[in-house]
Short mmCIF file of C-alpha atoms in Angstrom, two decimals:
data_model
loop_
_atom_site.label_atom_id
_atom_site.label_comp_id
_atom_site.label_asym_id
_atom_site.label_seq_id
_atom_site.Cartn_x
_atom_site.Cartn_y
_atom_site.Cartn_z
CA UNK A 1 -4.70 -21.53 4.54
CA UNK A 2 -3.01 -18.72 5.53
CA UNK A 3 -3.18 -17.13 9.12
CA UNK A 4 -1.44 -13.78 7.86
CA UNK A 5 -1.56 -11.72 5.31
CA UNK A 6 0.98 -8.89 4.37
CA UNK A 7 0.23 -6.13 1.36
CA UNK A 8 3.37 -4.29 0.13
CA UNK A 9 3.46 -0.85 -0.63
CA UNK A 10 3.55 0.43 -4.19
CA UNK A 11 1.44 3.07 -5.09
CA UNK A 12 -0.97 2.26 -8.10
CA UNK A 13 0.87 -0.88 -8.76
CA UNK A 14 -0.85 -2.37 -5.55
CA UNK A 15 -4.05 -2.66 -7.61
CA UNK A 16 -2.52 -5.64 -8.78
CA UNK A 17 -3.06 -6.69 -5.05
CA UNK A 18 -6.78 -6.22 -5.36
CA UNK A 19 -7.25 -8.28 -8.79
CA UNK A 20 -5.23 -10.98 -7.37
CA UNK A 21 -7.59 -10.77 -3.99
CA UNK A 22 -10.80 -10.81 -5.77
CA UNK A 23 -10.04 -14.08 -7.26
CA UNK A 24 -7.85 -15.65 -4.78
CA UNK A 25 -9.41 -14.48 -1.87
CA UNK A 26 -12.59 -16.40 -1.98
CA UNK A 27 -11.47 -19.25 -4.16
CA UNK A 28 -8.86 -20.24 -1.40
CA UNK A 29 -11.06 -18.71 1.32
CA UNK A 30 -8.45 -16.70 2.69
CA UNK A 31 -9.60 -15.48 6.28
CA UNK A 32 -6.43 -14.20 7.93
CA UNK A 33 -6.14 -13.47 11.86
CA UNK A 34 -3.79 -10.72 11.43
CA UNK A 35 -2.98 -8.59 8.33
CA UNK A 36 -0.44 -5.96 7.81
CA UNK A 37 -0.10 -3.10 5.17
CA UNK A 38 2.29 -0.28 4.33
CA UNK A 39 1.49 2.68 2.06
CA UNK A 40 -1.06 2.11 -0.72
CA UNK A 41 -0.54 -1.69 0.63
CA UNK A 42 -2.35 -0.40 3.78
CA UNK A 43 -5.32 0.87 1.35
CA UNK A 44 -5.89 -1.88 -0.55
CA UNK A 45 -5.91 -4.12 2.83
CA UNK A 46 -8.83 -2.53 3.81
CA UNK A 47 -10.51 -2.75 0.41
CA UNK A 48 -9.77 -6.31 0.17
CA UNK A 49 -11.00 -7.06 3.83
CA UNK A 50 -14.15 -5.33 2.99
CA UNK A 51 -14.74 -7.21 -0.46
CA UNK A 52 -15.07 -3.89 -2.09
CA UNK A 53 -12.27 -4.33 -4.69
CA UNK A 54 -14.22 -3.90 -7.95
CA UNK A 55 -16.12 -0.79 -6.46
CA UNK A 56 -13.04 0.72 -5.72
CA UNK A 57 -11.22 0.12 -8.73
CA UNK A 58 -14.28 1.88 -10.50
CA UNK A 59 -14.26 4.67 -8.53
CA UNK A 60 -10.41 5.54 -8.69
CA UNK A 61 -10.76 4.84 -12.49
CA UNK A 62 -13.55 7.53 -12.78
CA UNK A 63 -11.22 9.85 -10.51
CA UNK A 64 -7.95 9.64 -12.48
CA UNK A 65 -10.02 10.11 -15.97
CA UNK A 66 -11.27 13.39 -14.58
CA UNK A 67 -7.47 14.31 -13.84
CA UNK A 68 -5.53 15.38 -17.14
CA UNK A 69 -2.09 15.73 -15.35
CA UNK A 70 0.02 14.71 -12.22
CA UNK A 71 1.52 18.23 -11.67
CA UNK A 72 -0.38 21.57 -12.01
CA UNK A 73 2.53 24.38 -11.78
CA UNK A 74 0.18 27.00 -12.64
CA UNK A 75 -1.44 26.43 -9.01
CA UNK A 76 1.99 28.25 -7.89
CA UNK A 77 0.46 31.47 -8.67
CA UNK A 78 -3.02 30.80 -7.40
CA UNK A 79 -1.98 29.19 -3.96
CA UNK A 80 -3.62 25.95 -5.03
CA UNK A 81 -1.98 22.33 -4.62
CA UNK A 82 0.60 21.44 -7.39
CA UNK A 83 0.10 17.89 -6.83
CA UNK A 84 -3.40 16.30 -6.98
CA UNK A 85 -2.63 13.14 -5.03
CA UNK A 86 -3.13 13.90 -1.44
CA UNK A 87 -7.04 15.19 -2.09
CA UNK A 88 -7.62 12.06 -4.48
CA UNK A 89 -6.11 9.56 -2.39
CA UNK A 90 -8.12 10.61 0.82
CA UNK A 91 -11.23 10.91 -1.30
CA UNK A 92 -10.81 7.28 -2.76
CA UNK A 93 -10.07 5.96 1.33
CA UNK A 94 -13.25 7.72 2.33
CA UNK A 95 -15.37 5.97 -0.36
CA UNK A 96 -13.93 2.58 0.18
CA UNK A 97 -13.97 2.81 3.99
CA UNK A 98 -17.35 4.68 5.45
CA UNK A 99 -18.65 4.26 9.00
CA UNK A 100 -19.93 0.78 8.35
CA UNK A 101 -16.80 -0.23 6.49
CA UNK A 102 -14.52 1.01 9.53
CA UNK A 103 -16.73 -0.67 12.32
CA UNK A 104 -16.29 -3.85 10.28
CA UNK A 105 -12.62 -3.59 10.17
CA UNK A 106 -12.72 -2.46 14.19
CA UNK A 107 -14.89 -5.80 15.02
CA UNK A 108 -13.87 -7.97 12.46
CA UNK A 109 -11.77 -11.52 12.98
CA UNK A 110 -8.55 -9.66 11.06
CA UNK A 111 -6.54 -7.33 12.95
CA UNK A 112 -4.98 -4.86 10.15
CA UNK A 113 -1.90 -3.23 11.17
CA UNK A 114 -0.51 -0.26 9.22
CA UNK A 115 3.29 0.84 9.24
CA UNK A 116 4.62 4.18 9.45
CA UNK A 117 8.28 5.37 9.32
CA UNK A 118 9.06 7.89 12.09
CA UNK A 119 12.10 10.13 11.74
CA UNK A 120 15.00 10.24 13.97
CA UNK A 121 14.40 12.28 16.81
CA UNK A 122 15.81 15.99 16.46
CA UNK A 123 15.70 15.58 12.61
CA UNK A 124 13.49 18.09 10.86
CA UNK A 125 10.94 17.22 8.04
CA UNK A 126 13.20 18.00 4.84
CA UNK A 127 16.36 16.81 6.23
CA UNK A 128 14.37 13.48 7.14
CA UNK A 129 12.89 13.00 3.75
CA UNK A 130 16.50 13.45 2.25
CA UNK A 131 18.02 10.93 4.51
CA UNK A 132 15.11 8.46 3.90
CA UNK A 133 15.08 8.89 0.34
CA UNK A 134 18.82 8.34 0.38
CA UNK A 135 18.22 5.24 2.45
CA UNK A 136 15.40 3.87 -0.06
CA UNK A 137 17.74 4.48 -3.10
CA UNK A 138 20.73 2.84 -1.63
CA UNK A 139 18.74 -0.50 -0.11
CA UNK A 140 16.77 -1.02 -3.47
CA UNK A 141 20.42 -0.98 -4.97
CA UNK A 142 22.53 -2.65 -2.82
CA UNK A 143 20.40 -4.13 -0.25
CA UNK A 144 17.41 -6.03 0.69
CA UNK A 145 14.67 -4.30 -1.55
CA UNK A 146 11.85 -6.16 0.24
CA UNK A 147 12.82 -5.95 3.75
CA UNK A 148 14.91 -2.93 4.51
CA UNK A 149 17.70 -2.60 7.42
CA UNK A 150 19.44 0.57 6.51
CA UNK A 151 16.76 3.21 7.60
CA UNK A 152 16.73 1.53 11.07
CA UNK A 153 20.37 1.85 11.18
CA UNK A 154 19.96 5.69 10.60
CA UNK A 155 17.87 6.22 13.28
CA UNK A 156 14.23 5.61 11.35
CA UNK A 157 11.85 3.52 13.66
CA UNK A 158 9.04 1.70 12.65
CA UNK A 159 5.58 2.24 14.05
CA UNK A 160 2.80 -0.39 13.70
CA UNK A 161 -0.73 1.36 14.21
CA UNK A 162 -3.91 -0.93 14.63
CA UNK A 163 -6.71 0.16 12.22
CA UNK A 164 -9.21 -0.76 15.19
CA UNK A 165 -7.59 2.11 17.02
CA UNK A 166 -9.39 4.58 14.47
CA UNK A 167 -12.41 6.03 15.93
CA UNK A 168 -14.00 7.38 12.31
CA UNK A 169 -13.07 7.04 8.80
CA UNK A 170 -11.27 10.21 8.54
CA UNK A 171 -8.76 9.17 11.25
CA UNK A 172 -8.03 5.86 9.35
CA UNK A 173 -7.56 7.86 6.12
CA UNK A 174 -5.08 10.11 7.70
CA UNK A 175 -3.40 7.10 9.26
CA UNK A 176 -3.00 5.43 5.67
CA UNK A 177 -1.89 8.68 4.45
CA UNK A 178 0.67 8.88 7.07
CA UNK A 179 1.98 5.44 6.08
CA UNK A 180 2.11 6.65 2.38
CA UNK A 181 3.80 10.18 2.95
CA UNK A 182 5.96 11.01 0.32
CA UNK A 183 6.41 14.84 -0.34
CA UNK A 184 5.91 16.73 -2.47
CA UNK A 185 2.87 14.26 -3.89
CA UNK A 186 1.61 14.29 -0.16
CA UNK A 187 2.14 17.08 2.28
CA UNK A 188 4.53 16.54 5.29
CA UNK A 189 2.73 14.73 8.21
CA UNK A 190 3.80 14.07 11.94
CA UNK A 191 2.79 11.90 14.54
CA UNK A 192 3.64 12.08 18.28
CA UNK A 193 5.50 15.46 17.54
CA UNK A 194 7.93 13.25 15.12
CA UNK A 195 8.06 13.63 11.16
CA UNK A 196 6.59 10.69 9.81
CA UNK A 197 7.20 9.24 6.17
CA UNK A 198 6.12 6.32 4.13
CA UNK A 199 6.28 3.09 5.89
CA UNK A 200 7.89 1.43 2.99
CA UNK A 201 11.36 3.28 4.24
CA UNK A 202 11.58 0.71 7.03
CA UNK A 203 10.18 -2.55 5.46
CA UNK A 204 8.32 -2.72 2.19
CA UNK A 205 6.32 -5.62 3.53
CA UNK A 206 6.34 -5.77 7.08
CA UNK A 207 6.12 -9.12 8.89
CA UNK A 208 6.40 -7.87 12.82
CA UNK A 209 3.03 -9.30 14.03
CA UNK A 210 2.11 -11.77 11.48
CA UNK A 211 1.88 -15.32 12.84
CA UNK A 212 1.38 -19.10 11.30
CA UNK A 213 1.60 -19.23 7.84
CA UNK A 214 2.10 -15.91 6.04
CA UNK A 215 1.10 -14.63 2.40
CA UNK A 216 2.76 -11.69 1.30
CA UNK A 217 1.37 -9.82 -1.72
CA UNK A 218 4.35 -7.62 -3.24
CA UNK A 219 3.60 -5.13 -6.13
CA UNK A 220 6.38 -5.70 -8.28
CA UNK A 221 9.00 -8.35 -9.12
CA UNK A 222 12.51 -7.88 -7.51
CA UNK A 223 15.37 -9.61 -8.48
CA UNK A 224 16.23 -10.60 -4.91
CA UNK A 225 12.80 -11.36 -3.22
CA UNK A 226 13.48 -13.72 -0.01
CA UNK A 227 13.03 -17.30 -0.66
CA UNK A 228 9.98 -18.93 -0.12
CA UNK A 229 9.77 -20.96 3.49
CA UNK A 230 7.38 -23.49 4.55
CA UNK A 231 5.52 -20.85 6.93
CA UNK A 232 5.86 -17.98 4.33
CA UNK A 233 4.91 -17.52 0.63
CA UNK A 234 5.84 -14.48 -1.10
CA UNK A 235 3.68 -13.84 -4.60
CA UNK A 236 4.27 -10.80 -7.10
CA UNK A 237 3.20 -9.81 -10.50
CA UNK A 238 4.10 -12.26 -13.00
CA UNK A 239 5.29 -9.50 -15.44
CA UNK A 240 6.15 -5.59 -15.10
CA UNK A 241 2.97 -3.66 -14.15
CA UNK A 242 2.87 -0.71 -16.54
CA UNK A 243 1.82 2.14 -14.52
CA UNK A 244 4.02 4.39 -12.02
CA UNK A 245 3.21 4.48 -8.28
CA UNK A 246 1.94 8.20 -8.42
CA UNK A 247 0.54 8.06 -12.06
CA UNK A 248 -2.84 9.61 -11.30
CA UNK A 249 -4.06 10.05 -14.80
CA UNK A 250 -4.15 6.62 -16.44
CA UNK A 251 -7.45 4.57 -15.68
CA UNK A 252 -6.52 2.06 -18.22
CA UNK A 253 -3.09 1.48 -16.63
CA UNK A 254 -5.09 0.72 -13.36
CA UNK A 255 -7.62 -1.74 -15.19
CA UNK A 256 -4.36 -3.67 -16.66
CA UNK A 257 -2.70 -4.01 -13.32
CA UNK A 258 -6.19 -5.42 -11.90
CA UNK A 259 -6.65 -7.73 -14.68
CA UNK A 260 -2.66 -8.84 -14.45
CA UNK A 261 -3.49 -9.47 -10.56
CA UNK A 262 -6.73 -11.54 -11.53
CA UNK A 263 -4.65 -13.63 -14.04
CA UNK A 264 -2.09 -14.32 -11.62
CA UNK A 265 -4.57 -15.09 -8.93
CA UNK A 266 -5.93 -17.86 -11.27
CA UNK A 267 -2.61 -19.47 -11.52
CA UNK A 268 -2.21 -19.35 -7.96
CA UNK A 269 -5.32 -21.10 -7.07
CA UNK A 270 -4.45 -23.76 -9.46
CA UNK A 271 -1.06 -24.11 -7.91
CA UNK A 272 -2.54 -24.19 -4.81
CA UNK A 273 -5.57 -27.01 -5.82
CA UNK A 274 -8.17 -24.67 -5.92
CA UNK A 275 -10.85 -23.72 -8.44
CA UNK A 276 -10.73 -20.23 -9.65
#
């Protein structure tokens, strides 16, 4: 049905995408030639293409059940990490995409592109972060909340990197984390000598390399979602997802997001004339 699939960013809300894919991917035989993902959507794209939706949900639920807090200020005095997100996120990626999984992504029929936002040249990490967050807030309030333009206008550049270029699971994890870079939840990161930030700053649902009929999987409902076209379908959750992007303490909320995705996937399949 679709030549391309886009996985938008959205942190933990993106488990809705996995729930939907676990139903609709098989029922509609979705085998895209091209996929693009940004931020957590890039991680979910890997999981979906590898068919590891249930396993990944189960593992991450177990990890969040062991993590009682999202902030550990007491670690400031111990030299440890105040935010547990980076380590938990990286571990989840490496569990989901092992060496065999990466080989399937490198040699499989779907070319997965992962989007990063490269900071304006000459601008340091902290100034880039402040400018990027300002653009993000303004765009969501007054501009296009799905396909951003403001960050481009002030000098941010979009870089789309193929997962096929990664030689090891660790390289892929670093690429996804760069696409998700949101200090202080993650450490500052650089690529090619330039600071990089969450790719959602330059496009929450990257269409750059999509071809043919495209399915765009969002992670929230927008008041100004772009209109569907003959060659493009936007699909978002039927109700608000009750988990925040960086809440790594709520396994039940992750399950609810996934279950909502399954229900929305079943409805989507019925509308498409399939049998969930």
